[in-house]
Amino acid sequence: MHVICTDRAPQAIGPYSQAIALDGLLFTSGQIPLTTAGEKVAGDIAAQTGQVFDNLEGILSSAGAALSDVVKVTVFMTDLGEFAAMNAVFAQRFGEHRPARSTVQVAALPTGARVEIEAIARLAR
């Protein structure tokens, strides 16, 4: 097991790792719309989702992976009424790549975020 810790994404705001690499897979912790300085991105769901993807890409690249290596994503949203706007950013960032995905509405997220995304990616062997 290898712990991923990078300055390309915000530091964990609790007792957890940004990601764990194990047996050729990378498991990211859920990313919320915080900048690398730890400041919450204000704005609509599209802006927040964009920051979440910036964070995921920072973690993935630190582990030698990219969005094209992602095999499964879980999206947590506080309002599924914003699904279409989140989905537009999701589609733009993944391009033609289509990982498996679950999307769940939750009552609240840390720091008042509107979206949180976690990913599982394959790592090069």
Tab-separated table of N, CA, C and O in Angstrom:
chain	number	residue	atom	x	y	z
A	1	MET	N	0.851	-1.175	0.000
A	1	MET	CA	0.000	0.000	0.000
A	1	MET	C	0.898	1.239	0.000
A	1	MET	O	1.889	1.304	0.728
A	2	HIS	N	0.520	2.221	-0.812
A	2	HIS	CA	1.282	3.460	-0.920
A	2	HIS	C	0.328	4.644	-0.752
A	2	HIS	O	-0.674	4.748	-1.454
A	3	VAL	N	0.640	5.537	0.167
A	3	VAL	CA	-0.162	6.728	0.414
A	3	VAL	C	0.251	7.817	-0.570
A	3	VAL	O	1.440	8.093	-0.743
A	4	ILE	N	-0.735	8.431	-1.223
A	4	ILE	CA	-0.494	9.539	-2.134
A	4	ILE	C	-0.751	10.838	-1.383
A	4	ILE	O	-1.828	11.037	-0.813
A	5	CYS	N	0.232	11.718	-1.406
A	5	CYS	CA	0.104	13.038	-0.790
A	5	CYS	C	0.741	14.026	-1.751
A	5	CYS	O	1.929	13.905	-2.066
A	6	THR	N	-0.033	14.967	-2.246
A	6	THR	CA	0.459	15.905	-3.236
A	6	THR	C	-0.003	17.324	-2.943
A	6	THR	O	-1.057	17.517	-2.337
A	7	ASP	N	0.781	18.270	-3.411
A	7	ASP	CA	0.366	19.669	-3.286
A	7	ASP	C	-0.419	20.111	-4.521
A	7	ASP	O	-0.787	21.265	-4.651
A	8	ARG	N	-0.726	19.181	-5.425
A	8	ARG	CA	-1.528	19.467	-6.616
A	8	ARG	C	-3.025	19.409	-6.332
A	8	ARG	O	-3.847	19.570	-7.228
A	9	ALA	N	-3.369	19.141	-5.096
A	9	ALA	CA	-4.766	19.084	-4.642
A	9	ALA	C	-4.786	19.565	-3.203
A	9	ALA	O	-3.744	19.572	-2.536
A	10	PRO	N	-5.956	19.976	-2.698
A	10	PRO	CA	-6.003	20.427	-1.299
A	10	PRO	C	-5.629	19.299	-0.347
A	10	PRO	O	-5.896	18.126	-0.620
A	11	GLN	N	-5.014	19.670	0.737
A	11	GLN	CA	-4.672	18.687	1.755
A	11	GLN	C	-5.945	18.167	2.408
A	11	GLN	O	-6.967	18.849	2.439
A	12	ALA	N	-5.882	16.959	2.915
A	12	ALA	CA	-7.030	16.369	3.599
A	12	ALA	C	-7.463	17.253	4.761
A	12	ALA	O	-6.623	17.822	5.465
A	13	ILE	N	-8.771	17.380	4.955
A	13	ILE	CA	-9.288	18.207	6.057
A	13	ILE	C	-9.681	17.342	7.254
A	13	ILE	O	-10.397	17.783	8.135
A	14	GLY	N	-9.199	16.111	7.250
A	14	GLY	CA	-9.476	15.184	8.334
A	14	GLY	C	-8.401	14.113	8.364
A	14	GLY	O	-7.413	14.186	7.630
A	15	PRO	N	-8.607	13.091	9.178
A	15	PRO	CA	-7.613	12.028	9.320
A	15	PRO	C	-7.737	10.974	8.212
A	15	PRO	O	-8.139	9.831	8.450
A	16	TYR	N	-7.408	11.372	6.984
A	16	TYR	CA	-7.455	10.462	5.835
A	16	TYR	C	-6.428	10.905	4.807
A	16	TYR	O	-5.871	12.001	4.902
A	17	SER	N	-6.170	10.054	3.828
A	17	SER	CA	-5.204	10.333	2.765
A	17	SER	C	-5.919	10.861	1.538
A	17	SER	O	-7.090	10.543	1.304
A	18	GLN	N	-5.210	11.615	0.713
A	18	GLN	CA	-5.782	12.060	-0.555
A	18	GLN	C	-6.107	10.863	-1.441
A	18	GLN	O	-7.113	10.860	-2.137
A	19	ALA	N	-5.235	9.854	-1.389
A	19	ALA	CA	-5.460	8.637	-2.169
A	19	ALA	C	-4.557	7.529	-1.639
A	19	ALA	O	-3.550	7.794	-0.972
A	20	ILE	N	-4.937	6.311	-1.990
A	20	ILE	CA	-4.159	5.122	-1.651
A	20	ILE	C	-3.973	4.308	-2.927
A	20	ILE	O	-4.950	4.035	-3.642
A	21	ALA	N	-2.738	3.916	-3.200
A	21	ALA	CA	-2.435	3.015	-4.313
A	21	ALA	C	-2.236	1.615	-3.731
A	21	ALA	O	-1.492	1.441	-2.759
A	22	LEU	N	-2.909	0.643	-4.336
A	22	LEU	CA	-2.832	-0.733	-3.851
A	22	LEU	C	-3.114	-1.686	-4.993
A	22	LEU	O	-4.151	-1.547	-5.683
A	23	ASP	N	-2.229	-2.623	-5.222
A	23	ASP	CA	-2.429	-3.695	-6.202
A	23	ASP	C	-2.843	-3.175	-7.577
A	23	ASP	O	-3.769	-3.691	-8.201
A	24	GLY	N	-2.166	-2.148	-8.059
A	24	GLY	CA	-2.431	-1.634	-9.400
A	24	GLY	C	-3.641	-0.733	-9.515
A	24	GLY	O	-4.033	-0.359	-10.619
A	25	LEU	N	-4.239	-0.383	-8.389
A	25	LEU	CA	-5.390	0.521	-8.397
A	25	LEU	C	-5.112	1.732	-7.512
A	25	LEU	O	-4.357	1.644	-6.546
A	26	LEU	N	-5.744	2.838	-7.866
A	26	LEU	CA	-5.676	4.051	-7.065
A	26	LEU	C	-7.074	4.375	-6.575
A	26	LEU	O	-8.006	4.463	-7.383
A	27	PHE	N	-7.224	4.568	-5.282
A	27	PHE	CA	-8.496	4.905	-4.661
A	27	PHE	C	-8.377	6.328	-4.124
A	27	PHE	O	-7.624	6.563	-3.175
A	28	THR	N	-9.090	7.278	-4.733
A	28	THR	CA	-9.017	8.651	-4.233
A	28	THR	C	-10.059	8.868	-3.146
A	28	THR	O	-11.128	8.259	-3.164
A	29	SER	N	-9.735	9.733	-2.235
A	29	SER	CA	-10.746	10.209	-1.297
A	29	SER	C	-11.660	11.157	-2.058
A	29	SER	O	-11.281	11.700	-3.102
A	30	GLY	N	-12.850	11.352	-1.551
A	30	GLY	CA	-13.766	12.283	-2.181
A	30	GLY	C	-13.167	13.671	-2.229
A	30	GLY	O	-12.611	14.142	-1.232
A	31	GLN	N	-13.272	14.308	-3.376
A	31	GLN	CA	-12.754	15.659	-3.548
A	31	GLN	C	-13.914	16.637	-3.595
A	31	GLN	O	-14.908	16.400	-4.277
A	32	ILE	N	-13.762	17.708	-2.844
A	32	ILE	CA	-14.756	18.772	-2.824
A	32	ILE	C	-14.124	20.012	-3.455
A	32	ILE	O	-12.913	20.034	-3.699
A	33	PRO	N	-14.886	21.050	-3.731
A	33	PRO	CA	-14.354	22.214	-4.436
A	33	PRO	C	-13.515	23.142	-3.554
A	33	PRO	O	-13.885	24.283	-3.273
A	34	LEU	N	-12.367	22.630	-3.129
A	34	LEU	CA	-11.387	23.440	-2.415
A	34	LEU	C	-10.188	23.645	-3.332
A	34	LEU	O	-9.784	22.724	-4.043
A	35	THR	N	-9.606	24.824	-3.288
A	35	THR	CA	-8.379	25.080	-4.036
A	35	THR	C	-7.211	24.399	-3.321
A	35	THR	O	-7.354	23.923	-2.193
A	36	THR	N	-6.052	24.400	-3.970
A	36	THR	CA	-4.878	23.815	-3.324
A	36	THR	C	-4.502	24.571	-2.057
A	36	THR	O	-3.850	24.021	-1.181
A	37	ALA	N	-4.961	25.826	-1.930
A	37	ALA	CA	-4.736	26.606	-0.715
A	37	ALA	C	-5.780	26.306	0.360
A	37	ALA	O	-5.741	26.878	1.446
A	38	GLY	N	-6.746	25.435	0.038
A	38	GLY	CA	-7.768	25.060	1.002
A	38	GLY	C	-8.963	25.985	1.045
A	38	GLY	O	-9.778	25.893	1.953
A	39	GLU	N	-9.081	26.877	0.059
A	39	GLU	CA	-10.210	27.805	0.021
A	39	GLU	C	-11.350	27.230	-0.811
A	39	GLU	O	-11.130	26.706	-1.907
A	40	LYS	N	-12.570	27.353	-0.298
A	40	LYS	CA	-13.741	26.836	-1.006
A	40	LYS	C	-14.043	27.702	-2.224
A	40	LYS	O	-14.030	28.930	-2.151
A	41	VAL	N	-14.305	27.038	-3.344
A	41	VAL	CA	-14.685	27.737	-4.567
A	41	VAL	C	-16.162	28.085	-4.469
A	41	VAL	O	-17.009	27.216	-4.282
A	42	ALA	N	-16.452	29.364	-4.560
A	42	ALA	CA	-17.842	29.817	-4.576
A	42	ALA	C	-18.356	29.660	-5.996
A	42	ALA	O	-17.601	29.399	-6.919
A	43	GLY	N	-19.624	29.822	-6.172
A	43	GLY	CA	-20.161	29.769	-7.523
A	43	GLY	C	-21.121	28.620	-7.716
A	43	GLY	O	-21.448	27.886	-6.780
A	44	ASP	N	-21.529	28.480	-8.946
A	44	ASP	CA	-22.539	27.473	-9.271
A	44	ASP	C	-21.935	26.075	-9.300
A	44	ASP	O	-20.736	25.882	-9.095
A	45	ILE	N	-22.781	25.102	-9.562
A	45	ILE	CA	-22.354	23.703	-9.557
A	45	ILE	C	-21.300	23.438	-10.619
A	45	ILE	O	-20.396	22.625	-10.415
A	46	ALA	N	-21.357	24.133	-11.741
A	46	ALA	CA	-20.358	23.938	-12.792
A	46	ALA	C	-18.979	24.375	-12.303
A	46	ALA	O	-17.980	23.670	-12.517
A	47	ALA	N	-18.896	25.513	-11.648
A	47	ALA	CA	-17.614	25.995	-11.117
A	47	ALA	C	-17.085	25.048	-10.052
A	47	ALA	O	-15.890	24.720	-10.030
A	48	GLN	N	-17.965	24.591	-9.177
A	48	GLN	CA	-17.533	23.680	-8.122
A	48	GLN	C	-17.090	22.341	-8.702
A	48	GLN	O	-16.073	21.787	-8.296
A	49	THR	N	-17.818	21.821	-9.684
A	49	THR	CA	-17.445	20.552	-10.306
A	49	THR	C	-16.109	20.685	-11.030
A	49	THR	O	-15.271	19.772	-10.989
A	50	GLY	N	-15.877	21.813	-11.675
A	50	GLY	CA	-14.596	22.048	-12.343
A	50	GLY	C	-13.431	21.983	-11.374
A	50	GLY	O	-12.396	21.370	-11.663
A	51	GLN	N	-13.586	22.593	-10.194
A	51	GLN	CA	-12.522	22.547	-9.194
A	51	GLN	C	-12.307	21.129	-8.687
A	51	GLN	O	-11.172	20.703	-8.471
A	52	VAL	N	-13.394	20.393	-8.495
A	52	VAL	CA	-13.275	19.004	-8.053
A	52	VAL	C	-12.452	18.211	-9.067
A	52	VAL	O	-11.561	17.441	-8.691
A	53	PHE	N	-12.712	18.405	-10.353
A	53	PHE	CA	-11.935	17.708	-11.377
A	53	PHE	C	-10.478	18.160	-11.388
A	53	PHE	O	-9.572	17.335	-11.590
A	54	ASP	N	-10.214	19.437	-11.154
A	54	ASP	CA	-8.822	19.894	-11.040
A	54	ASP	C	-8.118	19.129	-9.922
A	54	ASP	O	-6.975	18.683	-10.078
A	55	ASN	N	-8.800	18.961	-8.802
A	55	ASN	CA	-8.230	18.240	-7.663
A	55	ASN	C	-7.984	16.774	-8.000
A	55	ASN	O	-6.918	16.228	-7.700
A	56	LEU	N	-8.978	16.136	-8.618
A	56	LEU	CA	-8.813	14.730	-8.989
A	56	LEU	C	-7.647	14.552	-9.952
A	56	LEU	O	-6.838	13.632	-9.798
A	57	GLU	N	-7.548	15.439	-10.938
A	57	GLU	CA	-6.447	15.334	-11.899
A	57	GLU	C	-5.096	15.530	-11.221
A	57	GLU	O	-4.117	14.864	-11.578
A	58	GLY	N	-5.025	16.409	-10.235
A	58	GLY	CA	-3.782	16.597	-9.499
A	58	GLY	C	-3.360	15.344	-8.761
A	58	GLY	O	-2.189	14.953	-8.779
A	59	ILE	N	-4.310	14.694	-8.126
A	59	ILE	CA	-4.021	13.455	-7.394
A	59	ILE	C	-3.658	12.343	-8.366
A	59	ILE	O	-2.668	11.625	-8.174
A	60	LEU	N	-4.451	12.193	-9.420
A	60	LEU	CA	-4.173	11.148	-10.411
A	60	LEU	C	-2.780	11.313	-11.008
A	60	LEU	O	-2.010	10.344	-11.088
A	61	SER	N	-2.437	12.522	-11.423
A	61	SER	CA	-1.133	12.735	-12.056
A	61	SER	C	0.011	12.475	-11.075
A	61	SER	O	1.063	11.970	-11.475
A	62	SER	N	-0.195	12.769	-9.811
A	62	SER	CA	0.839	12.502	-8.802
A	62	SER	C	1.093	11.011	-8.637
A	62	SER	O	2.178	10.611	-8.216
A	63	ALA	N	0.108	10.211	-8.980
A	63	ALA	CA	0.245	8.757	-8.888
A	63	ALA	C	0.598	8.125	-10.236
A	63	ALA	O	0.662	6.906	-10.355
A	64	GLY	N	0.782	8.974	-11.261
A	64	GLY	CA	1.125	8.446	-12.587
A	64	GLY	C	-0.074	8.025	-13.400
A	64	GLY	O	0.040	7.198	-14.307
A	65	ALA	N	-1.234	8.569	-13.109
A	65	ALA	CA	-2.465	8.207	-13.811
A	65	ALA	C	-3.120	9.464	-14.379
A	65	ALA	O	-2.665	10.582	-14.137
A	66	ALA	N	-4.200	9.260	-15.123
A	66	ALA	CA	-4.959	10.352	-15.731
A	66	ALA	C	-6.440	10.002	-15.685
A	66	ALA	O	-6.818	8.877	-15.328
A	67	LEU	N	-7.272	10.954	-16.056
A	67	LEU	CA	-8.717	10.684	-16.075
A	67	LEU	C	-9.043	9.490	-16.973
A	67	LEU	O	-9.983	8.747	-16.693
A	68	SER	N	-8.271	9.280	-18.010
A	68	SER	CA	-8.514	8.146	-18.915
A	68	SER	C	-8.263	6.797	-18.245
A	68	SER	O	-8.651	5.755	-18.779
A	69	ASP	N	-7.632	6.795	-17.074
A	69	ASP	CA	-7.388	5.560	-16.320
A	69	ASP	C	-8.480	5.281	-15.289
A	69	ASP	O	-8.471	4.239	-14.643
A	70	VAL	N	-9.401	6.207	-15.119
A	70	VAL	CA	-10.456	6.046	-14.120
A	70	VAL	C	-11.443	4.980	-14.588
A	70	VAL	O	-11.913	4.993	-15.726
A	71	VAL	N	-11.753	4.041	-13.683
A	71	VAL	CA	-12.688	2.961	-14.013
A	71	VAL	C	-14.034	3.111	-13.305
A	71	VAL	O	-15.039	2.582	-13.769
A	72	LYS	N	-14.057	3.832	-12.182
A	72	LYS	CA	-15.305	3.985	-11.425
A	72	LYS	C	-15.285	5.323	-10.704
A	72	LYS	O	-14.268	5.729	-10.156
A	73	VAL	N	-16.426	5.993	-10.735
A	73	VAL	CA	-16.580	7.289	-10.080
A	73	VAL	C	-17.864	7.267	-9.252
A	73	VAL	O	-18.875	6.716	-9.684
A	74	THR	N	-17.800	7.875	-8.079
A	74	THR	CA	-19.009	8.107	-7.294
A	74	THR	C	-19.141	9.606	-7.097
A	74	THR	O	-18.196	10.266	-6.663
A	75	VAL	N	-20.310	10.126	-7.447
A	75	VAL	CA	-20.603	11.553	-7.334
A	75	VAL	C	-21.636	11.736	-6.230
A	75	VAL	O	-22.671	11.062	-6.235
A	76	PHE	N	-21.355	12.624	-5.314
A	76	PHE	CA	-22.280	12.977	-4.249
A	76	PHE	C	-22.711	14.423	-4.495
A	76	PHE	O	-21.859	15.298	-4.662
A	77	MET	N	-24.000	14.670	-4.512
A	77	MET	CA	-24.527	16.020	-4.754
A	77	MET	C	-25.570	16.350	-3.693
A	77	MET	O	-26.312	15.465	-3.254
A	78	THR	N	-25.648	17.616	-3.331
A	78	THR	CA	-26.664	18.027	-2.372
A	78	THR	C	-27.992	18.346	-3.055
A	78	THR	O	-29.013	18.452	-2.376
A	79	ASP	N	-27.987	18.480	-4.382
A	79	ASP	CA	-29.215	18.788	-5.113
A	79	ASP	C	-29.166	18.152	-6.498
A	79	ASP	O	-28.477	18.653	-7.391
A	80	LEU	N	-29.901	17.052	-6.672
A	80	LEU	CA	-29.912	16.394	-7.979
A	80	LEU	C	-30.602	17.240	-9.041
A	80	LEU	O	-30.507	16.936	-10.230
A	81	GLY	N	-31.236	18.325	-8.649
A	81	GLY	CA	-31.771	19.271	-9.615
A	81	GLY	C	-30.657	19.933	-10.423
A	81	GLY	O	-30.905	20.501	-11.486
A	82	GLU	N	-29.421	19.862	-9.921
A	82	GLU	CA	-28.261	20.422	-10.618
A	82	GLU	C	-27.500	19.362	-11.411
A	82	GLU	O	-26.398	19.613	-11.910
A	83	PHE	N	-28.109	18.188	-11.549
A	83	PHE	CA	-27.453	17.056	-12.215
A	83	PHE	C	-27.000	17.395	-13.630
A	83	PHE	O	-25.872	17.091	-14.015
A	84	ALA	N	-27.838	18.024	-14.427
A	84	ALA	CA	-27.488	18.308	-15.830
A	84	ALA	C	-26.249	19.198	-15.924
A	84	ALA	O	-25.365	18.952	-16.756
A	85	ALA	N	-26.151	20.208	-15.085
A	85	ALA	CA	-24.992	21.103	-15.116
A	85	ALA	C	-23.729	20.379	-14.663
A	85	ALA	O	-22.660	20.553	-15.248
A	86	MET	N	-23.826	19.552	-13.621
A	86	MET	CA	-22.680	18.753	-13.182
A	86	MET	C	-22.283	17.794	-14.291
A	86	MET	O	-21.114	17.629	-14.622
A	87	ASN	N	-23.276	17.157	-14.895
A	87	ASN	CA	-23.031	16.156	-15.923
A	87	ASN	C	-22.342	16.764	-17.145
A	87	ASN	O	-21.516	16.108	-17.792
A	88	ALA	N	-22.651	18.005	-17.476
A	88	ALA	CA	-22.012	18.671	-18.614
A	88	ALA	C	-20.509	18.834	-18.357
A	88	ALA	O	-19.691	18.586	-19.253
A	89	VAL	N	-20.136	19.239	-17.144
A	89	VAL	CA	-18.717	19.365	-16.803
A	89	VAL	C	-18.066	17.993	-16.797
A	89	VAL	O	-16.968	17.801	-17.327
A	90	PHE	N	-18.743	17.018	-16.216
A	90	PHE	CA	-18.255	15.641	-16.160
A	90	PHE	C	-17.944	15.139	-17.568
A	90	PHE	O	-16.855	14.609	-17.829
A	91	ALA	N	-18.886	15.302	-18.498
A	91	ALA	CA	-18.704	14.834	-19.876
A	91	ALA	C	-17.556	15.565	-20.557
A	91	ALA	O	-16.755	14.950	-21.276
A	92	GLN	N	-17.454	16.869	-20.319
A	92	GLN	CA	-16.379	17.652	-20.944
A	92	GLN	C	-15.016	17.206	-20.431
A	92	GLN	O	-14.079	17.051	-21.207
A	93	ARG	N	-14.896	16.957	-19.151
A	93	ARG	CA	-13.595	16.601	-18.569
A	93	ARG	C	-13.176	15.178	-18.939
A	93	ARG	O	-11.996	14.915	-19.149
A	94	PHE	N	-14.132	14.257	-19.032
A	94	PHE	CA	-13.781	12.881	-19.390
A	94	PHE	C	-13.695	12.671	-20.898
A	94	PHE	O	-13.111	11.699	-21.346
A	95	GLY	N	-14.272	13.557	-21.679
A	95	GLY	CA	-14.233	13.379	-23.135
A	95	GLY	C	-14.948	12.099	-23.541
A	95	GLY	O	-16.042	11.821	-23.056
A	96	GLU	N	-14.317	11.317	-24.379
A	96	GLU	CA	-14.917	10.067	-24.865
A	96	GLU	C	-14.837	8.931	-23.845
A	96	GLU	O	-15.493	7.915	-24.002
A	97	HIS	N	-14.007	9.086	-22.828
A	97	HIS	CA	-13.862	8.052	-21.799
A	97	HIS	C	-15.132	8.008	-20.949
A	97	HIS	O	-15.640	9.042	-20.528
A	98	ARG	N	-15.643	6.838	-20.699
A	98	ARG	CA	-16.878	6.678	-19.932
A	98	ARG	C	-16.688	5.666	-18.801
A	98	ARG	O	-16.987	4.487	-18.947
A	99	PRO	N	-16.183	6.112	-17.642
A	99	PRO	CA	-16.053	5.181	-16.516
A	99	PRO	C	-17.430	4.819	-15.963
A	99	PRO	O	-18.410	5.524	-16.207
A	100	ALA	N	-17.490	3.737	-15.206
A	100	ALA	CA	-18.719	3.419	-14.479
A	100	ALA	C	-18.951	4.530	-13.470
A	100	ALA	O	-18.006	5.157	-12.984
A	101	ARG	N	-20.233	4.802	-13.159
A	101	ARG	CA	-20.517	5.918	-12.256
A	101	ARG	C	-21.791	5.666	-11.457
A	101	ARG	O	-22.762	5.115	-11.952
A	102	SER	N	-21.771	6.121	-10.225
A	102	SER	CA	-22.961	6.225	-9.389
A	102	SER	C	-23.080	7.675	-8.974
A	102	SER	O	-22.077	8.342	-8.740
A	103	THR	N	-24.313	8.167	-8.899
A	103	THR	CA	-24.559	9.530	-8.428
A	103	THR	C	-25.617	9.457	-7.342
A	103	THR	O	-26.666	8.838	-7.540
A	104	VAL	N	-25.330	10.093	-6.214
A	104	VAL	CA	-26.186	10.005	-5.042
A	104	VAL	C	-26.448	11.397	-4.489
A	104	VAL	O	-25.530	12.209	-4.383
A	105	GLN	N	-27.696	11.672	-4.133
A	105	GLN	CA	-28.000	12.920	-3.437
A	105	GLN	C	-27.820	12.703	-1.946
A	105	GLN	O	-28.259	11.687	-1.393
A	106	VAL	N	-27.156	13.667	-1.305
A	106	VAL	CA	-26.903	13.608	0.133
A	106	VAL	C	-27.433	14.879	0.791
A	106	VAL	O	-27.650	15.885	0.122
A	107	ALA	N	-27.636	14.829	2.083
A	107	ALA	CA	-28.179	15.978	2.813
A	107	ALA	C	-27.188	17.134	2.890
A	107	ALA	O	-27.576	18.297	2.831
A	108	ALA	N	-25.908	16.825	3.046
A	108	ALA	CA	-24.893	17.874	3.182
A	108	ALA	C	-23.526	17.291	2.875
A	108	ALA	O	-23.323	16.077	2.934
A	109	LEU	N	-22.581	18.188	2.555
A	109	LEU	CA	-21.189	17.805	2.300
A	109	LEU	C	-20.281	18.726	3.115
A	109	LEU	O	-20.686	19.832	3.497
A	110	PRO	N	-19.037	18.304	3.354
A	110	PRO	CA	-18.114	19.143	4.120
A	110	PRO	C	-17.960	20.536	3.513
A	110	PRO	O	-17.998	20.707	2.297
A	111	THR	N	-17.783	21.512	4.347
A	111	THR	CA	-17.588	22.932	4.026
A	111	THR	C	-18.749	23.542	3.249
A	111	THR	O	-18.612	24.602	2.657
A	112	GLY	N	-19.896	22.880	3.219
A	112	GLY	CA	-21.037	23.391	2.473
A	112	GLY	C	-20.927	23.186	0.978
A	112	GLY	O	-21.658	23.817	0.208
A	113	ALA	N	-20.034	22.298	0.556
A	113	ALA	CA	-19.869	22.010	-0.872
A	113	ALA	C	-21.166	21.463	-1.455
A	113	ALA	O	-21.984	20.876	-0.749
A	114	ARG	N	-21.341	21.658	-2.764
A	114	ARG	CA	-22.525	21.146	-3.456
A	114	ARG	C	-22.248	19.825	-4.153
A	114	ARG	O	-23.176	19.128	-4.553
A	115	VAL	N	-20.948	19.495	-4.326
A	115	VAL	CA	-20.583	18.266	-5.033
A	115	VAL	C	-19.290	17.710	-4.443
A	115	VAL	O	-18.412	18.458	-4.011
A	116	GLU	N	-19.198	16.392	-4.413
A	116	GLU	CA	-17.992	15.670	-4.013
A	116	GLU	C	-17.868	14.479	-4.955
A	116	GLU	O	-18.869	13.820	-5.258
A	117	ILE	N	-16.650	14.223	-5.415
A	117	ILE	CA	-16.432	13.100	-6.341
A	117	ILE	C	-15.227	12.304	-5.884
A	117	ILE	O	-14.178	12.865	-5.563
A	118	GLU	N	-15.387	10.972	-5.855
A	118	GLU	CA	-14.283	10.064	-5.587
A	118	GLU	C	-14.107	9.161	-6.798
A	118	GLU	O	-15.051	8.955	-7.568
A	119	ALA	N	-12.894	8.654	-6.982
A	119	ALA	CA	-12.606	7.852	-8.165
A	119	ALA	C	-11.723	6.662	-7.828
A	119	ALA	O	-10.944	6.698	-6.876
A	120	ILE	N	-11.855	5.643	-8.653
A	120	ILE	CA	-10.950	4.489	-8.638
A	120	ILE	C	-10.314	4.432	-10.025
A	120	ILE	O	-11.045	4.477	-11.042
A	121	ALA	N	-8.991	4.363	-10.066
A	121	ALA	CA	-8.286	4.335	-11.344
A	121	ALA	C	-7.306	3.181	-11.381
A	121	ALA	O	-6.820	2.737	-10.333
A	122	ARG	N	-7.007	2.735	-12.578
A	122	ARG	CA	-5.961	1.711	-12.741
A	122	ARG	C	-4.630	2.439	-12.869
A	122	ARG	O	-4.533	3.548	-13.382
A	123	LEU	N	-3.600	1.783	-12.360
A	123	LEU	CA	-2.256	2.334	-12.449
A	123	LEU	C	-1.439	1.491	-13.402
A	123	LEU	O	-1.630	0.269	-13.491
A	124	ALA	N	-0.496	2.112	-14.092
A	124	ALA	CA	0.391	1.373	-14.982
A	124	ALA	C	1.240	0.426	-14.157
A	124	ALA	O	1.667	0.743	-13.052
A	125	ARG	N	1.454	-0.725	-14.683
A	125	ARG	CA	2.258	-1.724	-13.959
A	125	ARG	C	3.670	-1.720	-14.460
A	125	ARG	O	4.010	-1.417	-15.506
